[in-house]
Amino acid sequence: MAETILCPHCLSRVEVGKEQCPFCDKPLVNSNPPGTLPFAALLGRRYTVGRHIATDGEGILYAAVENTGGVRVMLKEYFPVTLSEGRGPDGCVVPKEGREVLFKTTRMDFADLYRSVMRITPATGLAAVLDVLEENDTVYAVLEQVSGETLAHYLTAHPRCMTPAEARSMLQPVMEGVAALHKAGLVHRGVSPANILLAAGGSARLCGYGTLGLRTAGSELKSQLYDGYSAPEQYSPAEFEGRYTDVYGLAAVFYRLVTGQAPVSAVQRKVSDSLLAAQEVEPGVPGYLSNVLEAALALAPGDRLQNVPELMGALTSQRAAESLTRPEPPAPRDGRISAKSLFAGSLVVILVLFLLLMWSILDRNAPTAESQPASTPPASSEPAQIKTIPNFVGLTFLQVNTDPEYSAGYRFDIVSQEYSSEYGNGVIISQEPEAGTTTSEEKKTISLVVSKGPEMVEMPNIVGFTRESAEKELTDNHIKASFFLQENNGDYASNCVVYTDVEPGTFIDVNKTIVNVYIAKERVVYDPPAATEPPAE
């Protein structure tokens, strides 16, 4: 039986080698650049290669189709130009002579990176890696195709400055995605408007995964960095990169959104740091937020905010921002102690010696136990007062902690905070000891469980996801769902999400809402009967 592909144009099933699709009449002949995979080629007996999209120092990006479900995807082929001789007649990637070991090592780095990302996606704010396969003596990563435009393209069409609230809302899922990468031990190193996709519905996702070599100048690969967004340490292979490298990129994107201009390139800043504070560029930026961006864009990694949760908190809360950016008192120069500090220390020593001398004199003159008259027994104390603990459930922690009637007799300790659809944020859910319990303690400690309010989660855009990927995305977001099959007249990819009854981007209470998800049934595609030989005369 002849092998088949899906037409990259109309997704109809066609025999491999056909020069034209019999269903849409569009050409299937190779139109991709020399050295790339041919258009309409079959890869791994599962994917149909589409058009060439881009090439970087690490490899080649193609549009493609997953043949089983008819899902449009992206293919990233590991094909480093500095280490590869070219492609052989059999389609295999040939390493340069003398570079075979390095080619294999970096190929393993590529495979490990995408397999690691595949284990944590789909996830909020990250474009999903769907598959990793090895063929043609190289490695292919299969990526989710996100419909929408890049943030770079959007900013070109919408040059106005965003408000801090708009910028936080847009970048929140991306920051959460980068935090998820860091939790898995990964660093992105390519955070920039070019690698942030604004999907249909407005949600942002980070793509553009790359190995260390691609994101570091002077490496064995032809590097791809982003002026204004790549951190200073990325411009030298001798410097170590870490989570703070992505903090720099996220802060640089935020700076661009609220000021309307990209930060000065790190290379230029290392020569002469002319980066203006965000508030100097755009007076509408609050001072605390400008200080946060300045701290996150520090040239020296040690002077920078160190992780994404710190950055997220500081961009959201002025109090958190001020606690992170408040300058420490300057240390004495050259390690010398100032005269003022020396004088103050001397006074402390003299005072301590004086107190010791007085104590010694008083102790020597104190009467002995034998010379003291017999002491009278202390008067019996009054019996402890018994009180009944009131019911604090339903009151806010602020109420009970500031009410003089409560605070005089009780000490309140929050032992945990939980999401609740019944109680609002800050309201007490339960207490220990329970209401009605009696106590004789003058200041009884009451342990409280306080509500964080409903667990509100933004509905992700899962249209086009396979059922398995959609279930994982919803589970990761704690969203409950019911799945229903949708009739498929050929317009939808089989076993993929057609629509949901909750619009993407809507915030829902996950403890009260069940989302209905509609999955396309198997699509019916007409396969013409094979041509038969005319009967012999």
Coordinates of C-alpha atoms in Angstrom, one line a residue:
M1 CA 0.0 0.0 0.0
A2 CA 1.4 3.4 -1.0
E3 CA 2.4 5.8 1.8
T4 CA 0.2 8.9 2.1
I5 CA 0.5 12.5 3.4
L6 CA -2.0 15.2 4.2
C7 CA -2.1 17.9 1.6
P8 CA -0.6 21.0 3.4
H9 CA -3.1 23.2 1.7
C10 CA -6.5 21.4 2.3
L11 CA -5.5 18.5 4.7
S12 CA -6.9 15.8 2.3
R13 CA -5.1 12.5 2.2
V14 CA -2.9 12.2 -0.9
E15 CA -0.3 9.6 -2.0
V16 CA 3.3 10.5 -1.5
G17 CA 4.9 11.8 -4.7
K18 CA 1.9 13.4 -6.2
E19 CA 2.7 16.8 -7.9
Q20 CA -0.8 18.1 -7.4
C21 CA -3.6 17.6 -4.8
P22 CA -6.6 16.0 -6.5
F23 CA -8.9 17.7 -4.1
C24 CA -7.8 21.4 -4.0
D25 CA -5.8 21.3 -7.3
K26 CA -2.9 23.1 -5.5
P27 CA 0.7 22.1 -6.3
L28 CA 2.7 19.7 -4.1
V29 CA 6.0 20.1 -5.9
N30 CA 8.9 21.3 -3.8
S31 CA 9.1 25.0 -3.3
N32 CA 11.3 25.1 -0.2
P33 CA 14.9 26.6 -0.4
P34 CA 17.8 24.2 -1.4
G35 CA 19.2 22.3 1.5
T36 CA 15.9 22.2 3.5
L37 CA 13.4 19.4 3.7
P38 CA 11.2 19.2 0.5
F39 CA 7.6 20.6 0.6
A40 CA 5.0 17.8 1.1
A41 CA 7.7 15.3 2.3
L42 CA 6.7 12.6 4.8
L43 CA 8.7 12.7 8.1
G44 CA 8.7 10.0 10.6
R45 CA 5.7 8.4 8.9
R46 CA 3.5 10.8 10.8
Y47 CA 4.2 14.4 9.7
T48 CA 3.8 16.1 6.4
V49 CA 6.4 18.9 5.9
G50 CA 5.0 22.2 4.8
R51 CA 6.7 25.4 3.7
H52 CA 10.0 26.7 5.1
I53 CA 9.5 29.5 7.6
A54 CA 12.9 30.6 9.0
T55 CA 16.4 29.5 9.6
D56 CA 18.7 30.4 12.5
G57 CA 22.1 29.3 13.8
E58 CA 20.6 26.2 15.4
G59 CA 18.3 24.9 12.7
I60 CA 15.3 25.3 10.3
L61 CA 11.7 25.9 11.1
Y62 CA 8.9 24.5 8.9
A63 CA 5.1 24.6 8.9
A64 CA 3.8 21.0 9.0
V65 CA 0.8 18.8 9.5
E66 CA 0.3 15.9 12.0
N67 CA -1.2 13.2 9.7
T68 CA -3.3 11.2 12.2
G69 CA -5.4 14.1 13.5
G70 CA -4.9 16.6 10.8
V71 CA -3.5 19.2 13.3
R72 CA -1.3 21.9 11.9
V73 CA 2.0 22.1 13.8
M74 CA 5.5 23.6 13.5
L75 CA 8.7 21.6 13.0
K76 CA 12.1 22.7 14.3
E77 CA 15.0 20.7 12.6
Y78 CA 18.4 20.7 14.3
F79 CA 20.7 21.8 11.5
P80 CA 23.5 24.1 12.9
V81 CA 25.1 26.0 10.0
T82 CA 28.5 26.2 11.7
L83 CA 28.7 22.4 12.3
S84 CA 26.9 21.0 9.3
E85 CA 28.3 20.3 5.8
G86 CA 24.9 20.0 4.3
R87 CA 22.2 17.5 3.5
G88 CA 23.0 14.2 1.8
P89 CA 21.0 12.6 -1.1
D90 CA 19.1 10.5 1.4
G91 CA 18.0 13.6 3.4
C92 CA 20.5 13.0 6.3
V93 CA 22.2 16.0 7.8
V94 CA 26.0 15.6 7.4
P95 CA 28.3 17.2 10.0
K96 CA 31.5 18.9 9.0
E97 CA 34.7 17.0 9.0
G98 CA 36.4 17.2 12.4
R99 CA 33.2 18.6 14.0
E100 CA 31.4 15.2 14.3
V101 CA 31.7 15.0 18.1
L102 CA 30.6 18.5 18.7
F103 CA 27.7 18.1 16.3
K104 CA 26.5 15.0 18.3
T105 CA 27.0 16.8 21.6
T106 CA 25.0 19.9 20.7
R107 CA 22.4 17.7 19.0
M108 CA 21.9 15.9 22.4
D109 CA 21.5 19.4 24.0
F110 CA 18.8 20.3 21.5
A111 CA 16.9 17.0 22.1
D112 CA 17.2 17.3 25.9
L113 CA 15.9 20.9 25.8
Y114 CA 12.8 20.1 23.8
R115 CA 12.1 16.9 25.7
S116 CA 12.3 18.9 29.0
V117 CA 9.9 21.6 27.7
M118 CA 7.6 18.8 26.4
R119 CA 7.3 17.4 29.9
I120 CA 6.0 20.7 31.3
T121 CA 3.7 21.9 28.4
P122 CA 1.0 22.7 27.7
A123 CA 1.4 25.3 30.5
T124 CA 0.2 28.8 31.1
G125 CA 2.2 31.3 28.9
L126 CA 4.3 28.7 27.1
A127 CA 3.9 27.4 23.5
A128 CA 3.7 23.6 23.8
V129 CA 6.2 21.1 22.5
L130 CA 4.1 18.2 21.3
D131 CA 6.7 15.6 20.2
V132 CA 10.5 15.0 19.7
L133 CA 11.7 12.5 17.1
E134 CA 15.0 11.5 15.6
E135 CA 15.4 11.0 11.8
N136 CA 17.8 11.9 9.0
D137 CA 20.7 11.7 11.6
T138 CA 19.3 14.7 13.4
V139 CA 16.5 15.7 15.8
Y140 CA 13.1 17.3 15.2
A141 CA 10.9 19.1 17.7
V142 CA 7.2 19.3 17.0
L143 CA 5.7 22.5 18.3
E144 CA 2.2 23.8 18.8
Q145 CA 1.1 26.2 16.1
V146 CA -0.3 29.3 17.8
S147 CA -2.5 31.4 15.7
G148 CA -2.0 35.1 16.2
E149 CA 0.9 37.6 15.8
T150 CA 4.1 38.3 17.6
L151 CA 4.3 41.1 20.2
A152 CA 6.9 42.7 18.0
H153 CA 4.5 42.9 15.1
Y154 CA 1.7 44.2 17.4
L155 CA 3.9 47.0 18.8
T156 CA 4.8 48.1 15.3
A157 CA 1.1 48.5 14.5
H158 CA 0.2 50.0 18.0
P159 CA 3.1 52.3 18.9
R160 CA 1.4 53.9 22.0
C161 CA 2.7 53.3 25.5
M162 CA 0.7 50.8 27.6
T163 CA -0.4 51.6 31.2
P164 CA 1.4 49.5 33.8
A165 CA -1.8 47.6 34.5
E166 CA -2.1 46.7 30.8
A167 CA 1.5 45.6 30.6
R168 CA 1.2 43.5 33.7
S169 CA -2.0 41.9 32.3
M170 CA -0.4 41.1 29.0
L171 CA 2.9 39.7 30.4
Q172 CA 1.4 37.8 33.4
P173 CA 1.0 34.5 31.6
V174 CA 4.5 34.8 30.1
M175 CA 6.1 35.5 33.5
E176 CA 4.2 32.5 34.9
G177 CA 5.5 30.4 32.0
V178 CA 9.1 31.5 32.6
A179 CA 8.7 30.7 36.3
A180 CA 7.6 27.2 35.2
L181 CA 10.7 26.8 33.1
H182 CA 12.9 27.8 36.0
K183 CA 11.1 25.4 38.3
A184 CA 12.1 22.6 35.8
G185 CA 15.7 23.8 35.8
L186 CA 15.5 25.5 32.4
V187 CA 16.5 29.0 31.3
H188 CA 14.8 30.5 28.2
R189 CA 17.4 33.2 27.3
G190 CA 15.4 34.6 24.4
V191 CA 12.6 36.6 26.1
S192 CA 11.8 39.4 23.6
P193 CA 8.8 40.8 21.7
A194 CA 9.9 38.6 18.7
N195 CA 9.3 35.4 20.8
I196 CA 6.0 36.4 22.5
L197 CA 2.9 35.3 20.5
L198 CA -0.4 37.0 21.1
A199 CA -2.9 34.3 20.4
A200 CA -6.4 34.8 19.2
G201 CA -8.3 36.0 22.2
G202 CA -5.4 38.1 23.5
S203 CA -3.5 35.7 25.7
A204 CA 0.3 35.8 25.4
R205 CA 2.6 32.8 25.0
L206 CA 6.4 32.5 24.9
C207 CA 8.0 30.5 22.1
G208 CA 11.5 30.6 20.6
Y209 CA 13.2 28.0 22.7
G210 CA 16.9 27.7 22.1
T211 CA 20.0 26.0 23.4
L212 CA 22.7 27.8 25.3
G213 CA 24.9 28.0 22.2
L214 CA 22.2 29.8 20.2
R215 CA 21.7 32.4 22.9
T216 CA 25.3 33.1 23.7
A217 CA 27.7 35.2 21.6
G218 CA 31.0 33.6 20.8
S219 CA 29.7 30.0 21.1
E220 CA 30.2 27.2 18.6
L221 CA 26.8 28.0 17.0
K222 CA 25.9 31.1 15.1
S223 CA 24.2 33.0 17.9
Q224 CA 20.8 34.7 17.8
L225 CA 20.5 37.5 20.4
Y226 CA 18.0 40.4 20.7
D227 CA 19.5 43.9 21.2
G228 CA 17.9 45.6 24.1
Y229 CA 16.4 42.4 25.5
S230 CA 19.4 40.0 25.8
A231 CA 21.2 40.3 29.1
P232 CA 24.8 41.5 29.4
E233 CA 26.1 38.0 30.4
Q234 CA 24.8 36.6 27.1
Y235 CA 27.4 38.5 25.1
S236 CA 30.3 36.5 26.5
P237 CA 30.7 32.7 26.7
A238 CA 32.9 33.2 29.8
E239 CA 30.0 34.5 31.9
F240 CA 27.5 32.3 33.7
E241 CA 23.8 32.6 32.8
G242 CA 21.0 31.9 35.2
R243 CA 17.4 32.7 36.1
Y244 CA 18.3 36.4 36.4
T245 CA 19.1 36.3 32.7
D246 CA 15.3 35.8 32.0
V247 CA 14.5 38.5 34.6
Y248 CA 16.5 40.9 32.5
G249 CA 14.6 39.9 29.4
L250 CA 11.1 40.2 31.0
A251 CA 12.0 43.6 32.6
A252 CA 13.2 44.8 29.2
V253 CA 9.9 43.8 27.5
F254 CA 8.0 45.5 30.3
Y255 CA 10.1 48.6 29.9
R256 CA 9.3 48.6 26.2
L257 CA 5.6 48.4 26.8
V258 CA 5.3 51.2 29.3
T259 CA 7.8 53.6 27.7
G260 CA 7.3 53.0 24.0
Q261 CA 11.0 52.3 23.4
A262 CA 13.4 49.4 23.8
P263 CA 16.1 49.6 26.4
V264 CA 19.6 50.4 25.3
S265 CA 21.6 47.4 24.1
A266 CA 23.5 45.6 26.9
V267 CA 26.7 45.8 24.7
Q268 CA 26.4 49.6 24.5
R269 CA 25.5 49.9 28.2
K270 CA 28.7 48.0 29.2
V271 CA 30.7 50.7 27.5
S272 CA 28.7 53.7 28.7
D273 CA 25.4 53.0 30.5
S274 CA 23.0 55.6 29.1
L275 CA 19.8 53.7 29.9
L276 CA 17.2 56.2 31.2
A277 CA 14.9 55.3 34.1
A278 CA 11.4 54.4 32.8
Q279 CA 9.9 57.4 34.6
E280 CA 12.3 59.8 32.8
V281 CA 11.2 58.4 29.4
E282 CA 7.5 58.3 30.3
P283 CA 6.5 60.5 33.3
G284 CA 3.3 58.5 33.7
V285 CA 5.2 55.4 35.0
P286 CA 5.1 55.3 38.9
G287 CA 8.3 55.9 40.7
Y288 CA 8.3 52.5 42.5
L289 CA 7.7 50.7 39.2
S290 CA 10.6 52.6 37.5
N291 CA 12.8 51.6 40.4
V292 CA 11.8 47.9 40.0
L293 CA 12.7 48.0 36.3
E294 CA 16.0 49.7 37.1
A295 CA 16.8 46.9 39.6
A296 CA 15.8 44.2 37.2
L297 CA 17.9 45.7 34.4
A298 CA 21.1 46.0 36.4
L299 CA 24.1 45.2 34.4
A300 CA 25.8 43.0 37.1
P301 CA 23.8 39.8 37.7
G302 CA 24.4 40.0 41.4
D303 CA 22.8 43.5 41.6
R304 CA 19.7 42.3 39.7
L305 CA 16.4 40.9 41.0
Q306 CA 17.2 37.2 41.1
N307 CA 14.0 35.4 40.1
V308 CA 10.7 35.8 38.3
P309 CA 8.4 35.6 41.4
E310 CA 10.3 38.6 42.9
L311 CA 9.8 40.5 39.7
M312 CA 6.1 39.6 39.5
G313 CA 5.5 40.6 43.1
A314 CA 7.4 43.9 42.7
L315 CA 5.5 44.9 39.5
T316 CA 2.2 44.2 41.3
S317 CA 2.7 45.6 44.8
Q318 CA 4.3 48.9 45.7
R319 CA 5.1 47.6 49.2
A320 CA 6.8 44.5 47.7
A321 CA 8.7 46.8 45.3
E322 CA 9.9 49.1 48.0
S323 CA 11.1 46.2 50.1
L324 CA 13.2 44.9 47.2
T325 CA 14.6 48.1 45.9
R326 CA 15.2 50.0 49.2
P327 CA 19.0 50.9 49.2
E328 CA 21.1 49.5 52.0
P329 CA 23.1 52.0 54.1
P330 CA 26.6 52.5 52.6
A331 CA 29.5 50.7 54.2
P332 CA 32.6 52.6 55.3
R333 CA 35.0 53.2 52.5
D334 CA 38.3 51.2 52.2
G335 CA 37.2 49.0 55.2
R336 CA 38.0 51.9 57.7
I337 CA 35.8 52.6 60.7
S338 CA 34.5 56.1 60.8
A339 CA 35.4 58.4 63.8
K340 CA 31.7 58.6 64.7
S341 CA 31.3 54.8 64.8
L342 CA 34.5 54.5 66.9
F343 CA 33.2 57.2 69.4
A344 CA 29.8 55.5 69.7
G345 CA 31.4 52.1 70.3
S346 CA 33.7 53.6 73.1
L347 CA 30.6 55.0 74.9
V348 CA 28.9 51.6 74.8
V349 CA 32.0 49.9 76.4
I350 CA 32.3 52.6 79.1
L351 CA 28.5 52.3 79.9
V352 CA 28.8 48.5 80.2
L353 CA 31.8 48.7 82.6
F354 CA 30.0 51.3 84.8
L355 CA 26.9 49.0 85.1
L356 CA 29.1 46.1 86.1
L357 CA 30.8 48.1 88.8
M358 CA 27.5 49.3 90.3
W359 CA 26.1 45.8 90.3
S360 CA 29.2 44.6 92.2
I361 CA 28.9 47.3 94.9
L362 CA 25.2 46.7 95.4
D363 CA 25.6 43.0 95.6
R364 CA 28.3 43.3 98.2
N365 CA 26.1 45.5 100.4
A366 CA 23.0 43.4 100.0
P367 CA 21.7 41.8 103.3
T368 CA 22.1 38.1 103.6
A369 CA 19.3 35.7 103.8
E370 CA 19.9 35.1 107.6
S371 CA 19.6 38.8 108.4
Q372 CA 16.3 39.3 106.6
P373 CA 13.1 39.0 108.5
A374 CA 10.9 36.1 107.7
S375 CA 8.7 37.0 104.8
T376 CA 5.0 36.9 105.0
P377 CA 3.3 34.5 102.7
P378 CA 1.9 36.1 99.5
A379 CA -1.8 36.8 99.5
S380 CA -3.7 34.2 97.7
S381 CA -4.5 35.3 94.1
E382 CA -8.0 35.5 92.8
P383 CA -9.3 32.5 90.9
A384 CA -8.7 32.7 87.1
Q385 CA -11.7 34.0 85.2
I386 CA -13.4 31.5 82.9
K387 CA -14.5 32.9 79.5
T388 CA -16.3 31.4 76.5
I389 CA -14.5 31.8 73.1
P390 CA -16.8 33.6 70.6
N391 CA -17.5 32.6 67.0
F392 CA -15.1 34.4 64.7
V393 CA -16.1 32.5 61.5
G394 CA -17.6 34.9 59.0
L395 CA -15.7 37.9 60.3
T396 CA -12.7 39.3 58.6
F397 CA -9.2 39.0 60.1
L398 CA -8.9 42.7 60.1
Q399 CA -12.1 43.1 62.1
V400 CA -11.1 40.7 64.9
N401 CA -7.5 41.8 65.0
T402 CA -8.4 45.5 65.4
D403 CA -11.5 45.3 67.6
P404 CA -10.4 46.2 71.2
E405 CA -13.0 43.8 72.7
Y406 CA -11.4 40.8 70.8
S407 CA -7.7 41.9 70.8
A408 CA -7.7 42.5 74.6
G409 CA -8.5 38.8 75.4
Y410 CA -7.2 36.9 72.3
R411 CA -4.2 36.6 70.1
F412 CA -4.9 35.7 66.5
D413 CA -2.6 33.5 64.4
I414 CA -3.3 32.7 60.7
V415 CA -2.2 29.1 60.3
S416 CA -3.2 28.8 56.6
Q417 CA -5.1 30.5 53.8
E418 CA -7.4 28.6 51.5
Y419 CA -9.5 29.4 48.4
S420 CA -13.2 29.6 49.1
S421 CA -16.3 30.2 46.9
E422 CA -18.4 30.8 50.1
Y423 CA -16.2 33.3 51.9
G424 CA -14.6 36.4 50.5
N425 CA -11.0 37.4 50.6
G426 CA -9.8 37.9 54.2
V427 CA -12.8 36.3 55.8
I428 CA -12.2 33.7 58.5
I429 CA -13.3 30.1 57.4
S430 CA -12.6 28.2 60.6
Q431 CA -11.0 28.6 64.0
E432 CA -9.3 26.5 66.7
P433 CA -10.4 26.2 69.5
E434 CA -14.0 26.2 68.2
A435 CA -16.6 28.8 69.3
G436 CA -18.2 27.9 72.6
T437 CA -15.0 26.4 74.1
T438 CA -14.2 27.8 77.5
T439 CA -10.7 29.0 78.6
S440 CA -9.1 30.5 81.6
E441 CA -6.1 31.9 79.7
E442 CA -5.8 35.7 80.0
K443 CA -4.7 36.0 76.3
K444 CA -5.8 32.9 74.5
T445 CA -4.3 32.2 71.0
I446 CA -6.9 31.5 68.3
S447 CA -5.6 29.6 65.2
L448 CA -7.4 30.8 62.1
V449 CA -7.9 29.6 58.6
V450 CA -8.5 32.6 56.4
S451 CA -10.1 32.7 52.9
K452 CA -8.2 33.9 49.8
G453 CA -11.6 34.3 48.1
P454 CA -12.7 32.2 45.1
E455 CA -10.0 30.5 43.1
M456 CA -10.3 32.6 39.9
V457 CA -8.5 31.3 36.9
E458 CA -8.3 32.6 33.4
M459 CA -9.8 30.2 30.9
P460 CA -6.9 29.3 28.5
N461 CA -7.4 29.1 24.7
I462 CA -7.5 25.4 24.0
V463 CA -9.2 25.5 20.6
G464 CA -7.2 23.3 18.3
F465 CA -5.6 21.3 21.1
T466 CA -6.0 17.5 21.0
R467 CA -8.3 16.1 23.7
E468 CA -5.3 14.8 25.7
S469 CA -3.5 18.2 25.6
A470 CA -6.7 20.1 26.4
E471 CA -7.3 17.9 29.4
K472 CA -3.8 18.5 30.7
E473 CA -4.0 22.2 30.2
L474 CA -7.3 22.4 32.1
T475 CA -6.0 20.1 34.9
D476 CA -2.9 22.2 35.3
N477 CA -5.2 25.2 35.7
H478 CA -7.5 23.3 38.2
I479 CA -10.4 23.7 35.8
K480 CA -13.1 21.0 35.8
A481 CA -14.5 20.1 32.4
S482 CA -17.1 17.9 30.6
F483 CA -16.3 16.7 27.1
F484 CA -18.8 16.3 24.2
L485 CA -18.3 15.1 20.7
Q486 CA -19.1 17.5 17.8
E487 CA -20.2 16.4 14.4
N488 CA -17.4 16.9 11.9
N489 CA -18.2 17.7 8.3
G490 CA -14.5 17.9 7.4
D491 CA -13.9 21.5 8.7
Y492 CA -12.2 20.4 11.9
A493 CA -9.2 18.4 12.9
S494 CA -10.2 15.0 14.4
N495 CA -10.1 14.6 18.1
C496 CA -9.3 18.3 18.6
V497 CA -11.2 21.1 20.5
V498 CA -13.7 22.9 18.3
Y499 CA -14.9 25.4 20.9
T500 CA -15.7 25.8 24.6
D501 CA -18.8 27.3 26.3
V502 CA -16.5 29.7 28.2
E503 CA -14.7 32.3 26.2
P504 CA -10.8 32.2 26.5
G505 CA -9.6 34.9 28.7
T506 CA -12.7 34.8 30.9
F507 CA -11.9 34.4 34.7
I508 CA -13.9 31.7 36.3
D509 CA -14.3 30.3 39.8
V510 CA -12.8 26.8 39.4
N511 CA -14.7 25.4 42.4
K512 CA -18.1 26.4 41.0
T513 CA -17.7 26.3 37.2
I514 CA -17.6 23.2 34.9
V515 CA -16.5 24.1 31.4
N516 CA -18.1 22.3 28.4
V517 CA -15.5 21.3 25.8
Y518 CA -16.6 20.2 22.3
I519 CA -14.3 17.7 20.5
A520 CA -14.5 17.1 16.8
K521 CA -15.3 13.5 15.7
E522 CA -13.3 11.7 13.1
R523 CA -13.4 13.8 9.9
V524 CA -14.8 12.2 6.8
V525 CA -12.5 12.8 3.8
Y526 CA -13.4 11.5 0.4
D527 CA -10.7 9.3 -1.2
P528 CA -11.3 8.8 -4.9
P529 CA -11.2 5.2 -6.1
A530 CA -8.0 4.1 -7.6
A531 CA -7.9 4.3 -11.4
T532 CA -8.4 0.9 -13.1
E533 CA -6.9 -0.3 -16.4
P534 CA -9.4 -0.2 -19.3
P535 CA -10.6 -3.6 -20.3
A536 CA -8.6 -5.3 -23.1
E537 CA -10.3 -5.3 -26.4

